[in-house]
Tab-separated table of C-alpha atoms and ligand atoms in Angstrom:
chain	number	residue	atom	x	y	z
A	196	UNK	CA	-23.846	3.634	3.514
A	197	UNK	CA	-23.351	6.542	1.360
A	198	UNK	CA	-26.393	8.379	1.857
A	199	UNK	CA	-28.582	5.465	0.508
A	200	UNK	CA	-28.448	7.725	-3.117
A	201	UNK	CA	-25.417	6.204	-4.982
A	202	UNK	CA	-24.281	2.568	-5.106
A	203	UNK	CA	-20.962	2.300	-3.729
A	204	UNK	CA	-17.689	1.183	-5.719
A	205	UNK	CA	-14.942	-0.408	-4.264
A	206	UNK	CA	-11.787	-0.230	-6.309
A	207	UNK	CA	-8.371	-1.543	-6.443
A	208	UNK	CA	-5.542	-0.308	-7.495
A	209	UNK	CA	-2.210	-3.352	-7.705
A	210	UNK	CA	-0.141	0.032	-9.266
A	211	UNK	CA	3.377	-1.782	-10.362
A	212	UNK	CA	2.922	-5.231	-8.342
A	213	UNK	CA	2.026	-8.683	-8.747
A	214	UNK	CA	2.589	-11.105	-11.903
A	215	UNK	CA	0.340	-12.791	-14.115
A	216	UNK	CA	-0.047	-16.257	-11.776
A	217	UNK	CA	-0.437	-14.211	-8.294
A	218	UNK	CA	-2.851	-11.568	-10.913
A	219	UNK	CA	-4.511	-15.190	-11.707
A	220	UNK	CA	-4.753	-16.533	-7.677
A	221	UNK	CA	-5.878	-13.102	-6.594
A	222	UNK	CA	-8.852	-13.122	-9.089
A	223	UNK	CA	-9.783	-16.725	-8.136
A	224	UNK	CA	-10.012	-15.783	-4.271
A	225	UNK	CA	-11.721	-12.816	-4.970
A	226	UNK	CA	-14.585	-14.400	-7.532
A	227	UNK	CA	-14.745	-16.921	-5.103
A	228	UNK	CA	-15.432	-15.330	-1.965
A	229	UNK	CA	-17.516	-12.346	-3.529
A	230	UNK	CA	-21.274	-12.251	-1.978
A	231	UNK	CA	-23.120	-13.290	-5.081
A	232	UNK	CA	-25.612	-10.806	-3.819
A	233	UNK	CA	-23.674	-8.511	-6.093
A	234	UNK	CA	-26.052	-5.720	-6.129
A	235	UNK	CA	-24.689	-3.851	-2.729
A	236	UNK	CA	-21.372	-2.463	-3.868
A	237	UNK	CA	-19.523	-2.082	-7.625
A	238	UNK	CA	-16.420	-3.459	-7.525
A	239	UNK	CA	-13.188	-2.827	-10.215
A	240	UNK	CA	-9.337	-3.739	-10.188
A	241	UNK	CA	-7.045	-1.989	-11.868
A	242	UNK	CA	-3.784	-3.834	-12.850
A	243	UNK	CA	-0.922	-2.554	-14.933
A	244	UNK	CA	-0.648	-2.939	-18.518
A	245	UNK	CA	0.799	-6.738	-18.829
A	246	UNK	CA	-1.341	-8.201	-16.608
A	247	UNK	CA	-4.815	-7.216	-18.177
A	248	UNK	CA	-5.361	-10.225	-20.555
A	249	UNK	CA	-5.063	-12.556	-17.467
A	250	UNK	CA	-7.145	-10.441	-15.407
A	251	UNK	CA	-9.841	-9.939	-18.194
A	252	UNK	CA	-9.923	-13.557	-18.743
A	253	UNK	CA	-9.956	-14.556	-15.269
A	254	UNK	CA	-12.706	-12.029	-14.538
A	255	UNK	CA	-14.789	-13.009	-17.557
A	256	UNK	CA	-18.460	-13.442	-16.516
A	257	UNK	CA	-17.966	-12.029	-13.034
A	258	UNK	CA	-19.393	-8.546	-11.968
A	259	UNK	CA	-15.924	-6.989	-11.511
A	260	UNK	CA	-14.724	-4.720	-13.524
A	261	UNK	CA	-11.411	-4.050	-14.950
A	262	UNK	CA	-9.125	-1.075	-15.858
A	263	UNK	CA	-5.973	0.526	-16.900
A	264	UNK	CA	-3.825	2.480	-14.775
A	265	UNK	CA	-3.087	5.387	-17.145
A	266	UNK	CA	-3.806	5.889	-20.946
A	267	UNK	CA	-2.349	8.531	-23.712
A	268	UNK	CA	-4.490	10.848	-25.234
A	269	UNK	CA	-3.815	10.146	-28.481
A	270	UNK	CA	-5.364	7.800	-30.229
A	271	UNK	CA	-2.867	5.768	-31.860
A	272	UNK	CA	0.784	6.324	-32.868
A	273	UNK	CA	4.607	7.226	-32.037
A	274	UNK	CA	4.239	7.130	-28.270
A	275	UNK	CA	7.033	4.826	-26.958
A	276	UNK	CA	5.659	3.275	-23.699
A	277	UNK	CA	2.193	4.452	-23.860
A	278	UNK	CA	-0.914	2.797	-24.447
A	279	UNK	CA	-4.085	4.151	-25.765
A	280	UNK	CA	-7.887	3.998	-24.875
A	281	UNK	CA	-8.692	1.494	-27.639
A	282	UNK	CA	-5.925	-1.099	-26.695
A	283	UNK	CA	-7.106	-0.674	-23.342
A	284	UNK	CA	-10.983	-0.846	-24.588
A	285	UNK	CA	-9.859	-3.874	-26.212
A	286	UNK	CA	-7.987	-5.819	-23.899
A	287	UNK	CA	-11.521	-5.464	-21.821
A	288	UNK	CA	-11.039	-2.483	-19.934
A	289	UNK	CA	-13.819	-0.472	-19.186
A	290	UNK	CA	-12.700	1.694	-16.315
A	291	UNK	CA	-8.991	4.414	-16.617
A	292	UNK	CA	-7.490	6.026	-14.147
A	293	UNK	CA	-6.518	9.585	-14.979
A	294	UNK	CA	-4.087	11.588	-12.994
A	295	UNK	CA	-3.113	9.240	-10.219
A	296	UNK	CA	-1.080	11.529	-8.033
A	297	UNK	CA	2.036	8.914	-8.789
A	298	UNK	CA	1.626	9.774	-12.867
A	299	UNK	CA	1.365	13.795	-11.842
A	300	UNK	CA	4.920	13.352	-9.286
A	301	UNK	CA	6.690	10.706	-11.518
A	302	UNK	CA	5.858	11.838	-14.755
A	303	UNK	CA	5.402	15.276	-14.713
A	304	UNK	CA	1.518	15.364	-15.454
A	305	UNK	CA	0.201	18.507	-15.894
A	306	UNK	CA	-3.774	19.325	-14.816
A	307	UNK	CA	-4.450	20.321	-18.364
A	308	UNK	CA	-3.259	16.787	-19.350
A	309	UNK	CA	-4.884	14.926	-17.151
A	310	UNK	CA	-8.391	16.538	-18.954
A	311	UNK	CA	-7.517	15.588	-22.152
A	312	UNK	CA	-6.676	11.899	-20.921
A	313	UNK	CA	-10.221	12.119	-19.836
A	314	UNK	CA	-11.534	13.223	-22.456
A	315	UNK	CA	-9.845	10.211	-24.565
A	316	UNK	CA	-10.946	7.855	-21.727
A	317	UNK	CA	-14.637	8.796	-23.169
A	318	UNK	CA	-14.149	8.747	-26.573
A	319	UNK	CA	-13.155	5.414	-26.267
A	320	UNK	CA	-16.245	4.241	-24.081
A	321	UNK	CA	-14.019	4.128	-20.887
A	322	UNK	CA	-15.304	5.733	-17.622
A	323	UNK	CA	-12.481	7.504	-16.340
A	324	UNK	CA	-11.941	7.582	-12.825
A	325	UNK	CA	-9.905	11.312	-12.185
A	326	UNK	CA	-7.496	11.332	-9.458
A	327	UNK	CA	-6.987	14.887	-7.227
A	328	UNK	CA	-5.727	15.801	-4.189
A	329	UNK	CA	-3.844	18.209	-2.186
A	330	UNK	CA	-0.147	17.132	-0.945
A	331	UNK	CA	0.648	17.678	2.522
A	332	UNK	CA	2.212	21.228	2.388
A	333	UNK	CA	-0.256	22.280	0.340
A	334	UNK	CA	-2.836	20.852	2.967
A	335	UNK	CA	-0.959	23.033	6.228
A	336	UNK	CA	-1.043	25.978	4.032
A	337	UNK	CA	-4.499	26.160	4.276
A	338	UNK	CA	-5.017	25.697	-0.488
A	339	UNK	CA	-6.493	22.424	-0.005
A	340	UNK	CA	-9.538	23.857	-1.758
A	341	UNK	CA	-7.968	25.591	-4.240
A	342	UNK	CA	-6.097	22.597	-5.037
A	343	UNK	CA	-8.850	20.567	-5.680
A	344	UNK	CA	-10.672	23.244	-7.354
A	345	UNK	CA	-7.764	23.855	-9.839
A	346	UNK	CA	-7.431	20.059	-10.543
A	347	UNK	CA	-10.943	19.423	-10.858
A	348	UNK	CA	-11.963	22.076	-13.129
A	349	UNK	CA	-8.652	21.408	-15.289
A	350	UNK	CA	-10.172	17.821	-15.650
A	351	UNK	CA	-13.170	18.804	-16.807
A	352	UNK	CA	-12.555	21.594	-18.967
A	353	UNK	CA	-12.079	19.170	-22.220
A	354	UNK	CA	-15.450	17.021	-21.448
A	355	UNK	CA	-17.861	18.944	-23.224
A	356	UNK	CA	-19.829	16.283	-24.740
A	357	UNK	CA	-20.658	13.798	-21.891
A	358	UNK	CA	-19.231	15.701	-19.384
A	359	UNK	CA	-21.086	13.274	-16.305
A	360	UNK	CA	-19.623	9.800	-17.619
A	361	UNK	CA	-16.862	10.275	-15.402
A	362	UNK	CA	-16.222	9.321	-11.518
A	363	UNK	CA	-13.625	11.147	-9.109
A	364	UNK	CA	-11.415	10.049	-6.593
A	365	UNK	CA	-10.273	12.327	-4.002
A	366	UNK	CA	-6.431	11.325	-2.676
A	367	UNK	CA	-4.971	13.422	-0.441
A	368	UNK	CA	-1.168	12.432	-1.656
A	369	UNK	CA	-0.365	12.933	2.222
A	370	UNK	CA	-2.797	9.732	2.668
A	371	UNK	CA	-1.313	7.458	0.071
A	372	UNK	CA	0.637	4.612	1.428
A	373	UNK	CA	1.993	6.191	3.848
A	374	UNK	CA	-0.680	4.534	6.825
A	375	UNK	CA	-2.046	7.988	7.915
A	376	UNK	CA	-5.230	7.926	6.690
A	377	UNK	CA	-7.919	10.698	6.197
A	378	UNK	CA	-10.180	11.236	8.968
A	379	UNK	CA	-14.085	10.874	8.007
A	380	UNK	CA	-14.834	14.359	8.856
A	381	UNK	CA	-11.366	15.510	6.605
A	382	UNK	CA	-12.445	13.355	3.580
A	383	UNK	CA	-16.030	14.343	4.096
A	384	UNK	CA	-15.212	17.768	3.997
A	385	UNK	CA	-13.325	17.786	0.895
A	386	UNK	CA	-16.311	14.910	-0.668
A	387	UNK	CA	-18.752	17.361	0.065
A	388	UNK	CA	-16.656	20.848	-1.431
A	389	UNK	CA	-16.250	18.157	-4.646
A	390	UNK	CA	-19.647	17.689	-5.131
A	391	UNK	CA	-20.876	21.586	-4.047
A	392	UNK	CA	-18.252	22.524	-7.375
A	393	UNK	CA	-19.571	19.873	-9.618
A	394	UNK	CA	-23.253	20.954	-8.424
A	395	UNK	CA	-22.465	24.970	-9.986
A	396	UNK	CA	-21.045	23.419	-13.180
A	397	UNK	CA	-22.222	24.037	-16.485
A	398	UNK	CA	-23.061	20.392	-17.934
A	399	UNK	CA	-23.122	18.974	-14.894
A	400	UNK	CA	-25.339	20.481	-12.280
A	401	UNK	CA	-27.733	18.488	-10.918
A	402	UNK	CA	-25.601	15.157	-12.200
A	403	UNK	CA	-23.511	15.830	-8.995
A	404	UNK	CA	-25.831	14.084	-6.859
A	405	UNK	CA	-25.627	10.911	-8.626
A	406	UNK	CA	-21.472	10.999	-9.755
A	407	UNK	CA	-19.459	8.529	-7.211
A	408	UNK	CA	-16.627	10.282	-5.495
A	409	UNK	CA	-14.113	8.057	-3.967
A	410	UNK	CA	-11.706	8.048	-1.366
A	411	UNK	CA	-8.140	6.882	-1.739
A	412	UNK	CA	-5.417	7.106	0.681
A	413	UNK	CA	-4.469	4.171	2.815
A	414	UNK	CA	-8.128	2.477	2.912
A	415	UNK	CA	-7.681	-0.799	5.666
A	416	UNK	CA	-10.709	-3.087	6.582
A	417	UNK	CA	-10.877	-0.960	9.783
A	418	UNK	CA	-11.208	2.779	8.597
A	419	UNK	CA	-13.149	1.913	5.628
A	420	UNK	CA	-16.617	1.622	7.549
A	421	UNK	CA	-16.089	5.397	9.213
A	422	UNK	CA	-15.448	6.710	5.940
A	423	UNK	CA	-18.635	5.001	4.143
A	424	UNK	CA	-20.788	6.391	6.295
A	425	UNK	CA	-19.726	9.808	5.410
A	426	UNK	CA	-22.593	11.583	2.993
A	427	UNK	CA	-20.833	12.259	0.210
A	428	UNK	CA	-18.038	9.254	0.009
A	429	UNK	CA	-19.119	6.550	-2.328
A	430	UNK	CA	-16.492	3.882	-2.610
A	431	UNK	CA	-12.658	3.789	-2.228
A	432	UNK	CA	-9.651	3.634	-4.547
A	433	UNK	CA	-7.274	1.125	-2.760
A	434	UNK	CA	-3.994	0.980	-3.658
A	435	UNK	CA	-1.610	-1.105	-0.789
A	436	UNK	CA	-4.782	-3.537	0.979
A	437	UNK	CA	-6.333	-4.469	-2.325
A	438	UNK	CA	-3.244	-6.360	-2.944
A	439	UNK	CA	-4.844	-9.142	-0.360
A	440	UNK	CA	-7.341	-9.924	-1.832
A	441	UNK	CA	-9.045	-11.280	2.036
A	442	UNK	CA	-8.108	-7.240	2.958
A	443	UNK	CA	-9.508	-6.181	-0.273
A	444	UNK	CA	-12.797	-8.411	0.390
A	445	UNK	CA	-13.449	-6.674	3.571
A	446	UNK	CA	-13.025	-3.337	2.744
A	447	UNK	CA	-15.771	-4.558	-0.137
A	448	UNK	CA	-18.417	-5.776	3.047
A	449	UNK	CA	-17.375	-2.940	4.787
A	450	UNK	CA	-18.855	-0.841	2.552
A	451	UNK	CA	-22.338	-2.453	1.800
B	271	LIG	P1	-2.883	3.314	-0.772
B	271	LIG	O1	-2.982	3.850	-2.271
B	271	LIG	O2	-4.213	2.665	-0.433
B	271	LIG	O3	-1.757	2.328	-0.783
B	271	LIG	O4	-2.616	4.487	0.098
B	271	LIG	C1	-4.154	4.436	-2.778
B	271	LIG	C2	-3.924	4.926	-4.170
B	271	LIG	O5	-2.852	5.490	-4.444
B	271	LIG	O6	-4.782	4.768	-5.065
């Protein structure tokens, strides 16, 4: 358990898989194999863009929550492709993630924008769940921190008005789908250097203690329990095993 201070949050993350009638089966097994004893961990799925109305309506009346994968900061207008935090508001969202690692490599996405995706993910009552993490160069050079510091503070910079309605997930991009995933002591490490920063920031401060700080990066049934006992991880962001939803389910009573 994470330190017995924060309930956890398991999340998944389908990124650009599954149609609506697997999206459909997948929330059936998963609403009906849930503990109903829903109190122990938070749980969210994040589909892409088409699939949300069957999600949402599948989901309707369960304890899971759903989100989008990305968002524009705009609010509205001529943004071929994008979507904004109101149609994602409204097509029952109530969770974004912001700079997925995947959005920053395929589409260019600076730290800078990132914040100010954030900062639209609020506006629009959506709890943005910020995405950083070192890649593996970056990680043998010995900038891991500095990496996360830059990203983190970048992210932040245009949340001035509820700056602690936010949650972070740390992905090291070495991690992600690629089956090597962070040791407990590695993601630890960087958890607890996430939560130090956030402790010595104006706005935020003593909030730190309570923010949830995920871990992403290859999460399986097996290395999910190591991790959750780690002080300062809170949950995971699972991208490849949430697809199952029977993998996806354990990693959820793994982390109880
Ligand atoms: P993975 O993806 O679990 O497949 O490594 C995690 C993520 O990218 O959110």
């Amino acid at each position: 358990m994470s330190g017995g201070r924060r309930r956890p949050l398991v999340a998944g993350n389908w990124k650009m898989n599954l149609l609506q009638a697997e999206a459909a089966v997948w929330c059936r097994a998963l609403r009906s194999d849930l503990p109903t004893s829903k109190a122990a961990v938070g749980v969210a799925v994040f589909p892409s863009f088409p699939l949300l109305p069957v999600v949402a309506r599948e989901l309707t009346g369960s304890s899971i929550a759903v989100g989008g994968q990305d968002l524009h900061p705009a609010e509205k207008g001529a943004h071929t492709g994008d979507v904004s935090g109101a149609q994602l508001a409204d097509a029952g969202c109530t969770w974004v993630l912001c700079g997925h690692s995947e959005r920053r490599r395929d589409h260019g996405e600076s730290d800078e924008l990132v914040g100010r995706k954030a900062a639209a993910a609020l506006r629009h009552g959506l709890t943005p769940l910020i995405c950083l993490g070192e890649t593996r160069d970056e990680r043998q050079a010995g900038r891991t921190f500095e990496v996360l510091e830059r990203q983190l503070r970048a992210a932040l910079a245009p949340l001035d008005s509820r700056p602690v309605g936010f949650a972070l997930a740390y992905e090291p991009v070495w991690a992600i789908g690629t089956g090597e995933t962070a040791t407990p002591e590695i993601a630890q490490e960087a958890h607890a250097f996430l939560r130090r920063l956030l402790a010595g920031l104006e706005g935020v401060g003593p909030a730190a203690e309570g923010l949830s700080l995920l871990y992403g990066g290859s999460v399986t049934p097996d290395s999910a329990p190591g991790l959750i006992a780690q002080a300062d991880i809170d949950g995971f962001l699972v991208g490849g095993a949430s697809l199952d939803p029977r993998n996806f389910l354990a990693i959820i009573r793994g982390s109880g």
